[in-house]
Short mmCIF file of C-alpha atoms and ligand atoms in Angstrom, two decimals:
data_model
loop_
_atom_site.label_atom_id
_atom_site.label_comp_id
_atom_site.label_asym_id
_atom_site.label_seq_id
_atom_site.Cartn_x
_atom_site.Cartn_y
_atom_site.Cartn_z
CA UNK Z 1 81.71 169.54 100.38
CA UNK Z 2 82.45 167.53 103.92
CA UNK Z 3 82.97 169.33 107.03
CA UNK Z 4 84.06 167.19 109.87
CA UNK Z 5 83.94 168.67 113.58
CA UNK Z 6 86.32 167.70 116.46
CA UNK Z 7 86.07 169.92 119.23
CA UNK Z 8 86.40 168.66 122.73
CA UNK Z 9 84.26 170.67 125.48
CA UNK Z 10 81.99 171.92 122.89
CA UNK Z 11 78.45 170.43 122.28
CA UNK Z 12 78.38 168.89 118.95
CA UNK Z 13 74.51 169.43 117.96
CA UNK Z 14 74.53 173.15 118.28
CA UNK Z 15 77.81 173.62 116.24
CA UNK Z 16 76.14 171.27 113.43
CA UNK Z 17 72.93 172.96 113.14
CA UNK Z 18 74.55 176.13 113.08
CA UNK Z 19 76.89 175.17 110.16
CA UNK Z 20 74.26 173.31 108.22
CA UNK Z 21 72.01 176.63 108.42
CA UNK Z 22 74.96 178.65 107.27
CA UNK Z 23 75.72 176.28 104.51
CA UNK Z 24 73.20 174.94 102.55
CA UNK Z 25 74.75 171.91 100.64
CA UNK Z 26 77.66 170.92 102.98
CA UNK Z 27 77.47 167.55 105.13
CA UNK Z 28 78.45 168.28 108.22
CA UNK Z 29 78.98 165.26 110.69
CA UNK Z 30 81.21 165.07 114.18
CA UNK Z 31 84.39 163.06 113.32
CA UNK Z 32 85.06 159.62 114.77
CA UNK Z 33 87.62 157.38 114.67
CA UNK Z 34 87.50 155.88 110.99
CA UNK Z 35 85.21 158.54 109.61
CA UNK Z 36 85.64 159.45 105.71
CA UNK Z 37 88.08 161.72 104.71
CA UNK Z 38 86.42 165.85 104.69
CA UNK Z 39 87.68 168.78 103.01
CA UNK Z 40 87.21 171.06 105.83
CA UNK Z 41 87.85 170.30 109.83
CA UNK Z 42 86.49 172.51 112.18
CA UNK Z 43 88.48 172.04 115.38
CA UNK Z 44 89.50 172.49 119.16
CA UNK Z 45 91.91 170.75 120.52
CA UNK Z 46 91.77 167.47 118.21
CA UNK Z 47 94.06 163.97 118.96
CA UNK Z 48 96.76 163.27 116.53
CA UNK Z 49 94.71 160.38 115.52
CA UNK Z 50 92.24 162.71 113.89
CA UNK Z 51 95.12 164.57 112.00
CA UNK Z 52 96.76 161.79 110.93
CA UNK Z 53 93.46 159.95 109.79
CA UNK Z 54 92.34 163.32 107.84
CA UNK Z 55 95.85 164.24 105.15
CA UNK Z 56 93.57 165.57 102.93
CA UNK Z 57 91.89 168.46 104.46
CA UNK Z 58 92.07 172.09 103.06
CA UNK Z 59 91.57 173.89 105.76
CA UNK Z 60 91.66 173.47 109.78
CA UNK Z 61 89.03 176.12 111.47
CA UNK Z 62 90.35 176.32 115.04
CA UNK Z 63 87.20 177.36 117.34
CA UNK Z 64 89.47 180.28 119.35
CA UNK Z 65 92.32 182.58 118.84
CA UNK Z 66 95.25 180.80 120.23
CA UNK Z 67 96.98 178.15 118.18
CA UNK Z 68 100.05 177.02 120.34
CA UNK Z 69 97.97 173.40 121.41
CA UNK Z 70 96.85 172.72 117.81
CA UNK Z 71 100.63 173.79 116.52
CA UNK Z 72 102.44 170.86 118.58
CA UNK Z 73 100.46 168.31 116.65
CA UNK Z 74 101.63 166.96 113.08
CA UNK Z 75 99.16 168.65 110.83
CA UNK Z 76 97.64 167.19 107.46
CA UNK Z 77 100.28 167.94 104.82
CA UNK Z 78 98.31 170.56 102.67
CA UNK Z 79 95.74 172.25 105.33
CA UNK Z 80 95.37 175.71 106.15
CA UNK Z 81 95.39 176.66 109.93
CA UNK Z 82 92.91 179.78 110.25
CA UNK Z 83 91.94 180.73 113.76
CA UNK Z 84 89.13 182.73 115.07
CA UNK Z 85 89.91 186.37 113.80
CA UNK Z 86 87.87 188.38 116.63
CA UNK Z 87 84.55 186.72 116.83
CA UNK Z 88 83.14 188.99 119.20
CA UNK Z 89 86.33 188.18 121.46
CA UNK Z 90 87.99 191.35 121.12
CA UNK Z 91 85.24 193.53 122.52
CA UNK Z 92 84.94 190.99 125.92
CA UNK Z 93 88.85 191.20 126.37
CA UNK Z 94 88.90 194.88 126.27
CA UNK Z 95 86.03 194.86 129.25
CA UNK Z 96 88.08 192.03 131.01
CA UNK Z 97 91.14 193.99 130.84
CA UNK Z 98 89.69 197.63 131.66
CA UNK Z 99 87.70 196.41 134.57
CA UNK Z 100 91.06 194.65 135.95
CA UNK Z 101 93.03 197.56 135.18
CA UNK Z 102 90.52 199.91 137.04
CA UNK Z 103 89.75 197.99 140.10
CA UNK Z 104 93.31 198.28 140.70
CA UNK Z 105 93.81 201.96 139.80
CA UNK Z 106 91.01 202.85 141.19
CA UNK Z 107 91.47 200.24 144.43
CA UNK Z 108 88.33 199.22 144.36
CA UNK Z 109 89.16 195.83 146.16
CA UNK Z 110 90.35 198.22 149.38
CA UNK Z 111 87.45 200.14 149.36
CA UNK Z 112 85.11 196.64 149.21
CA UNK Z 113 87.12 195.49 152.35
CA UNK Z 114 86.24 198.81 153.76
CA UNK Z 115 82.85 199.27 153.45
CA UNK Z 116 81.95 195.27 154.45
CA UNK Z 117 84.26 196.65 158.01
CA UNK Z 118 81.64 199.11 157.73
CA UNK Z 119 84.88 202.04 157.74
CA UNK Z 120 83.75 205.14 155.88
CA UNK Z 121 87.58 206.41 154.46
CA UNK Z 122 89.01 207.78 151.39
CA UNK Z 123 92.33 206.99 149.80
CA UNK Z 124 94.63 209.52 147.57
CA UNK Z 125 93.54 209.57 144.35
CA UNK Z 126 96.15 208.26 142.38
CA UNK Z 127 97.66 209.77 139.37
CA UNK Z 128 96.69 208.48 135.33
CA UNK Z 129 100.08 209.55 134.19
CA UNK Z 130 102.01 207.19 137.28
CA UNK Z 131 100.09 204.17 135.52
CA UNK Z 132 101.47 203.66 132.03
CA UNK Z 133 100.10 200.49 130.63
CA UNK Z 134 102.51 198.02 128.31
CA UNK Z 135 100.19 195.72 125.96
CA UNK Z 136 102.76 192.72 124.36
CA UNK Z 137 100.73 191.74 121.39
CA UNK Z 138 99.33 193.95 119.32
CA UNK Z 139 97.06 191.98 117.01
CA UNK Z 140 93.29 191.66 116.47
CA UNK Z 141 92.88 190.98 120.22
CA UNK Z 142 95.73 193.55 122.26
CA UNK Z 143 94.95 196.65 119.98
CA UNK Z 144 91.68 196.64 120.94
CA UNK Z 145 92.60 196.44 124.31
CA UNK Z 146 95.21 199.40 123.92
CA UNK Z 147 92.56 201.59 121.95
CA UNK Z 148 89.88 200.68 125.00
CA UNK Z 149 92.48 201.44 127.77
CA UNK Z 150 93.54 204.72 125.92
CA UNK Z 151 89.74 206.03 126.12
CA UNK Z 152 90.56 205.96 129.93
CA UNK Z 153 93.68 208.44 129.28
CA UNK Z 154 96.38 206.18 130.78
CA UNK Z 155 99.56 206.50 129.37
CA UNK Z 156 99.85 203.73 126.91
CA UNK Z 157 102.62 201.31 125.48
CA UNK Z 158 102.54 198.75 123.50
CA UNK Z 159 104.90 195.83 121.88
CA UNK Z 160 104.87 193.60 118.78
CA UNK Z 161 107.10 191.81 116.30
CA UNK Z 162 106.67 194.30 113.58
CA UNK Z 163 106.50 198.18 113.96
CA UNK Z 164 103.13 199.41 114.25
CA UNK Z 165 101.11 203.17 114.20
CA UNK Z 166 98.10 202.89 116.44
CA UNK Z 167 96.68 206.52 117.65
CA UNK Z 168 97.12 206.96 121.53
CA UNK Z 169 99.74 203.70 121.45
CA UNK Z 170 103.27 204.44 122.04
CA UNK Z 171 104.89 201.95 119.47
CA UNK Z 172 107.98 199.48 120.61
CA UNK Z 173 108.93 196.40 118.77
CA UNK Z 174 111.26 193.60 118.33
CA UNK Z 175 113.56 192.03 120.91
CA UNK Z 176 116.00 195.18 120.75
CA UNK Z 177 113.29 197.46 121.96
CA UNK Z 178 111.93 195.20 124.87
CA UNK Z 179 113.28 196.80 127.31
CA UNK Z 180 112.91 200.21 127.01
CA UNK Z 181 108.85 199.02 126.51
CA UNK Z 182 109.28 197.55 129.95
CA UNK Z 183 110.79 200.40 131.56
CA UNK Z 184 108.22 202.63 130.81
CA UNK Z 185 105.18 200.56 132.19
CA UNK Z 186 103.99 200.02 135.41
CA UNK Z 187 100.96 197.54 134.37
CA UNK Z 188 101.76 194.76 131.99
CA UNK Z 189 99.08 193.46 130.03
CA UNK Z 190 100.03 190.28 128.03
CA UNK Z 191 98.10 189.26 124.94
CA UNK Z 192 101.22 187.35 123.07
CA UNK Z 193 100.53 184.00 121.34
CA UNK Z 194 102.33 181.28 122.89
CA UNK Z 195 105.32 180.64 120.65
CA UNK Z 196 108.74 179.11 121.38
CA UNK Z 197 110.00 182.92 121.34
CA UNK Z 198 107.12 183.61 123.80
CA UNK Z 199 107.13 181.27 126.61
CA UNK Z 200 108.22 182.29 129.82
CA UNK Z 201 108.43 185.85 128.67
CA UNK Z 202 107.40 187.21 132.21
CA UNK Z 203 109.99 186.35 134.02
CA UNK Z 204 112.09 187.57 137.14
CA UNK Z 205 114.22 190.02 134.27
CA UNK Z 206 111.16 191.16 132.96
CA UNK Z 207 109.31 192.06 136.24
CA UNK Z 208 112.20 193.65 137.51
CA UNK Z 209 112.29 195.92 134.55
CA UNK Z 210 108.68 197.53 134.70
CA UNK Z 211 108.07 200.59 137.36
CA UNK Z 212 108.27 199.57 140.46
CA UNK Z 213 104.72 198.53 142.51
CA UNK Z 214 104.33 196.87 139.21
CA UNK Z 215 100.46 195.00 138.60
CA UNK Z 216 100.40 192.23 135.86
CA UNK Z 217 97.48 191.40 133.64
CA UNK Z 218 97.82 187.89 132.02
CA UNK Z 219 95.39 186.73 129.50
CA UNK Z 220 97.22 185.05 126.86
CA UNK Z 221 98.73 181.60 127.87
CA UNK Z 222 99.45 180.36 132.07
CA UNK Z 223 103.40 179.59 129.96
CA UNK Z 224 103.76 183.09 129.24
CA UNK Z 225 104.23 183.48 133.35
CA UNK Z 226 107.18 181.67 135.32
CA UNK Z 227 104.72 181.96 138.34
CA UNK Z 228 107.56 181.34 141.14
CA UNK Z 229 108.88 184.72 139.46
CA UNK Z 230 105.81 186.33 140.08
CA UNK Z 231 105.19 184.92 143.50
CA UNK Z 232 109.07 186.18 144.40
CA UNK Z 233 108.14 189.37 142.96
CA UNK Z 234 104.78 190.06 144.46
CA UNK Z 235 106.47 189.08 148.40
CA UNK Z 236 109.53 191.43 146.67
CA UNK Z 237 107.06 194.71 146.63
CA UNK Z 238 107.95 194.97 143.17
CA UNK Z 239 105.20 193.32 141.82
CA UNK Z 240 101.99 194.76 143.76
CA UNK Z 241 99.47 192.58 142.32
CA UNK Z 242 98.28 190.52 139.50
CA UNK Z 243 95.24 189.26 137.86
CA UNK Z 244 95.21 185.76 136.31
CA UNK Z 245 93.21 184.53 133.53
CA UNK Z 246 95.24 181.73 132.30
CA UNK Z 247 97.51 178.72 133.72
CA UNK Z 248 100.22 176.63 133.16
CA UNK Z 249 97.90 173.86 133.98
CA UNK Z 250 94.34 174.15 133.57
CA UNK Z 251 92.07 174.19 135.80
CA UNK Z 252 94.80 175.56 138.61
CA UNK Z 253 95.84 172.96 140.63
CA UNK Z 254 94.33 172.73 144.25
CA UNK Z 255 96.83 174.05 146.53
CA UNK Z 256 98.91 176.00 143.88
CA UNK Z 257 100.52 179.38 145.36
CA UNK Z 258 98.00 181.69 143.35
CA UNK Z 259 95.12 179.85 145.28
CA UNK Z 260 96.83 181.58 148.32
CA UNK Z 261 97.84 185.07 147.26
CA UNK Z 262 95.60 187.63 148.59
CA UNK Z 263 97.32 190.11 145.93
CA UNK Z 264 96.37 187.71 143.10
CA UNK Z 265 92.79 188.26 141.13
CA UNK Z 266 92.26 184.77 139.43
CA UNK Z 267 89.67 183.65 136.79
CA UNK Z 268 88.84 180.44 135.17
CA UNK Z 269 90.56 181.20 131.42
CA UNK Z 270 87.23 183.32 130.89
CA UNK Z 271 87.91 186.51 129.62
CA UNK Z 272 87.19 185.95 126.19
CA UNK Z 273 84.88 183.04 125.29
CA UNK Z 274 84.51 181.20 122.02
CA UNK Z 275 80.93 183.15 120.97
CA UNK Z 276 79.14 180.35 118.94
CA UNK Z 277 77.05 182.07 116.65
CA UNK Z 278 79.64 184.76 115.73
CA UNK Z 279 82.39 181.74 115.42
CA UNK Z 280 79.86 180.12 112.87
CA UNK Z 281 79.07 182.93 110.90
CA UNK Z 282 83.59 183.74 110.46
CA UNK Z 283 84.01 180.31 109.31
CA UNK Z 284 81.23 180.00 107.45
CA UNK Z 285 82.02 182.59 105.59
CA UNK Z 286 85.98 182.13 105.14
CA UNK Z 287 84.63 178.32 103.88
CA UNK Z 288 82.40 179.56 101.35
CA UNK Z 289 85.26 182.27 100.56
CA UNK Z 290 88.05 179.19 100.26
CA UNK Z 291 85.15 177.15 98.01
CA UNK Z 292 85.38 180.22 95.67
CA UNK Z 293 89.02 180.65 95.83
CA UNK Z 294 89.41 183.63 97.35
CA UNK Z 295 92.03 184.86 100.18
CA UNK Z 296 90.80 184.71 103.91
CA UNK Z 297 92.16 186.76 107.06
CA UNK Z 298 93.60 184.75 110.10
CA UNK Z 299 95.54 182.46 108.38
CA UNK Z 300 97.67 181.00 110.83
CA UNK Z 301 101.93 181.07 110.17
CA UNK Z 302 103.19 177.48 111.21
CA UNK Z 303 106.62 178.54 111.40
CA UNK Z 304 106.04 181.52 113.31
CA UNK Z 305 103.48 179.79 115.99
CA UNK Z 306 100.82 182.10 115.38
P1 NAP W 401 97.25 187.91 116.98
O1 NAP W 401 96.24 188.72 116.24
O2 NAP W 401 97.98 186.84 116.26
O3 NAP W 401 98.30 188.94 117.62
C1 NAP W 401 99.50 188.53 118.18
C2 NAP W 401 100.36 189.76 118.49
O4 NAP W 401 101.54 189.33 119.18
C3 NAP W 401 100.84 190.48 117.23
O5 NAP W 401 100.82 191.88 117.44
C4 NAP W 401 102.27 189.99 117.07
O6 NAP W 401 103.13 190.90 116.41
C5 NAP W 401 102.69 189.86 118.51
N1 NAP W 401 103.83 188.94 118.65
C6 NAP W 401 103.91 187.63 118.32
N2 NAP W 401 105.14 187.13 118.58
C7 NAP W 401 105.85 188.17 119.08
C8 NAP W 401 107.19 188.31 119.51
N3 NAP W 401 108.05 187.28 119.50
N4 NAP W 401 107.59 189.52 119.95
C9 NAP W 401 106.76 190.57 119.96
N5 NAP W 401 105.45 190.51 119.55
C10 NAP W 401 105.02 189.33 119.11
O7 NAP W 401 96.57 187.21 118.24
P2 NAP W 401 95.24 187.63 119.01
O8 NAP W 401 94.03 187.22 118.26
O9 NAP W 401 95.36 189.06 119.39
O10 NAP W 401 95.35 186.70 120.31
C11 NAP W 401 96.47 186.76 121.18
C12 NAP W 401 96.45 185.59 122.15
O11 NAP W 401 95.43 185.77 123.14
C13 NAP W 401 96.10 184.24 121.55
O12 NAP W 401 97.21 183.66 120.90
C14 NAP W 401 95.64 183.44 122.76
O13 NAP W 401 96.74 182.77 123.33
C15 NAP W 401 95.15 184.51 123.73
N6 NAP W 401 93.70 184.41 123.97
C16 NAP W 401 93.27 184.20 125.24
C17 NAP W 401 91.91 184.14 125.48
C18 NAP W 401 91.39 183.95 126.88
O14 NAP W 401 90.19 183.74 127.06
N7 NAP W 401 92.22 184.05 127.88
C19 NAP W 401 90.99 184.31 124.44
C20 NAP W 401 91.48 184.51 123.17
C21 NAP W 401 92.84 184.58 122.94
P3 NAP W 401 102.89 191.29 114.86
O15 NAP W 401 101.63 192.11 114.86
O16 NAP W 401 104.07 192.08 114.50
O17 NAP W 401 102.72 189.99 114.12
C1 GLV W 402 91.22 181.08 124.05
O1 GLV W 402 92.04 181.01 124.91
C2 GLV W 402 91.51 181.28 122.67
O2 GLV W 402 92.69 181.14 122.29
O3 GLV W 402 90.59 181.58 121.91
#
């Protein structure tokens, strides 16, 4: 069995040793232009050339959760897309998004500005059941966020395609029930694949539907966010703050309005990282699984973007 490995920003030898260790047998080798065809690919945001140079492959391991980069290529005719199904990812965006969530509850920024004036002051304490919480996208990664931010007693929504039953989760789903999920969230956590029937989904409408002082949480995709919409909103008062994982363009742009926005928490697309060992282990496994010809979880949907 050939594995071939085409991952940009990720140090080959690692990766290889890891994959040798985990299976014994398979020759595992970094593709180059040219290079002979493999059954298996493991992948992060490959050229075209390597697609179109590999039509044989089985199966296409993408090294993170996301799919909406490798999903506007033209894919070998036959492969399976499976993505990284948790990986220890879930567990570091459900810190991520609790710790954003409570420094803004909590206004723990205020009181930092305080204390380095050297003023000793309290502020109200504000009430749980004035912050309900919307999570849009309620797969491996969002309902462990809505489980972790239940634990804290918020109120909590959440949104999908399909109907879902999670304990502590107020259900909504589909288009026709979009709205009523907005209106009855003040923070809006967003942990949607990027999909044609995704992009731009927080929008000027959108804002203006959640509770007013509204605070954003985006750690999906930067085109999830029409960020003059959230700029507009933020000046607005409707909007009272955001924090920003993830960019249109990547890194941010020097000069870009978020740069500027005192109200806007920003991070470098870091709140949950591609763990190698665990990522080895998952496809190590679903490999050996495929070799036998059994099913594997996190097979992506090509026609659904995710
Ligand atoms: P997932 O398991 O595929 O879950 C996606 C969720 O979104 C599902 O609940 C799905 O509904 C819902 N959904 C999809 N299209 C929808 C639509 N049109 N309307 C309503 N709901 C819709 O994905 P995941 O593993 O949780 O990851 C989510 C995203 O997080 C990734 O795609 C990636 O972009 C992002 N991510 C970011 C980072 C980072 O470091 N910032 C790290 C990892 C992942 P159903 O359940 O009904 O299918
Ligand atoms: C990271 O953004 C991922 O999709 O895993």
């Amino acid at each position: 069995m050939k594995i071939t490995f085409c991952c940009t920003d990720a140090k080959p030898e690692p990766w290889l040793q890891g994959f040798s260790a985990a299976l014994p047998g398979a020759e595992i080798s970094v593709w180059q232009p040219g290079a002979p065809q493999a059954d298996y690919a493991v992948v992060w945001a490959p050229p075209q050339q390597f697609m179109d140079e590999q039509p044989g492959l089985k199966a296409l391991f993408n090294i993170g959760a996301g799919v909406d980069a490798l999903l506007k290529l033209r894919l070998p005719p036959h492969a399976l897309v499976v993505r990284l199904d948790d990986a220890g990812m879930a567990v570091q965006m459900a810190e991520y998004v609790c710790h954003a969530v409570i420094r803004h509850f909590r206004e723990f920024d205020g009181y930092e500005a305080d204390m380095a004036a050297g003023r000793w002051g309290y502020r109200k304490p504000r009430l749980r059941s004035d912050f309900p919480i919307g999570v849009m996208g309620l797969g491996v990664l969002g309902e462990r966020v809505a489980k972790a931010l239940a634990q804290f007693d918020f109120p909590i929504n959440g949104w999908s395609r399909s109907p879902k039953a999670i304990e502590g989760v107020r259900a909504f789903s589909g288009a026709d029930q979009f709205n009523d999920f907005l209106a009855a969230s003040r923070v809006l956590v967003n942990l949607l694949p990027l999909t044609p029937e995704t992009a731009d989904v927080i929008n000027k409408d959108t804002l203006a539907r959640l509770l007013p002082g509204a605070y954003v949480i985006n750690v999906a995709r930067g085109a999830h966010l029409v960020d003059d919409d959230l700029l507009a909103a933020i000046d607005s008062g409707q909007v009272a703050g955001a924090t920003l994982d993830v960019f249109r363009t990547e890194p941010l742009p020097a000069g870009h309005a978020f740069w500027s926005q005192p109200r806007i928490t920003l991070t470098p697309h870091t709140s949950a990282r591609t763990l190698r060992d665990e990522s080895i282990a998952q496809i190590a496994r679903k490999i050996a699984a495929l070799q036998r010809g059994e099913a594997v979880a996190g097979i992506v949907n090509p026609a659904r973007g995710y």
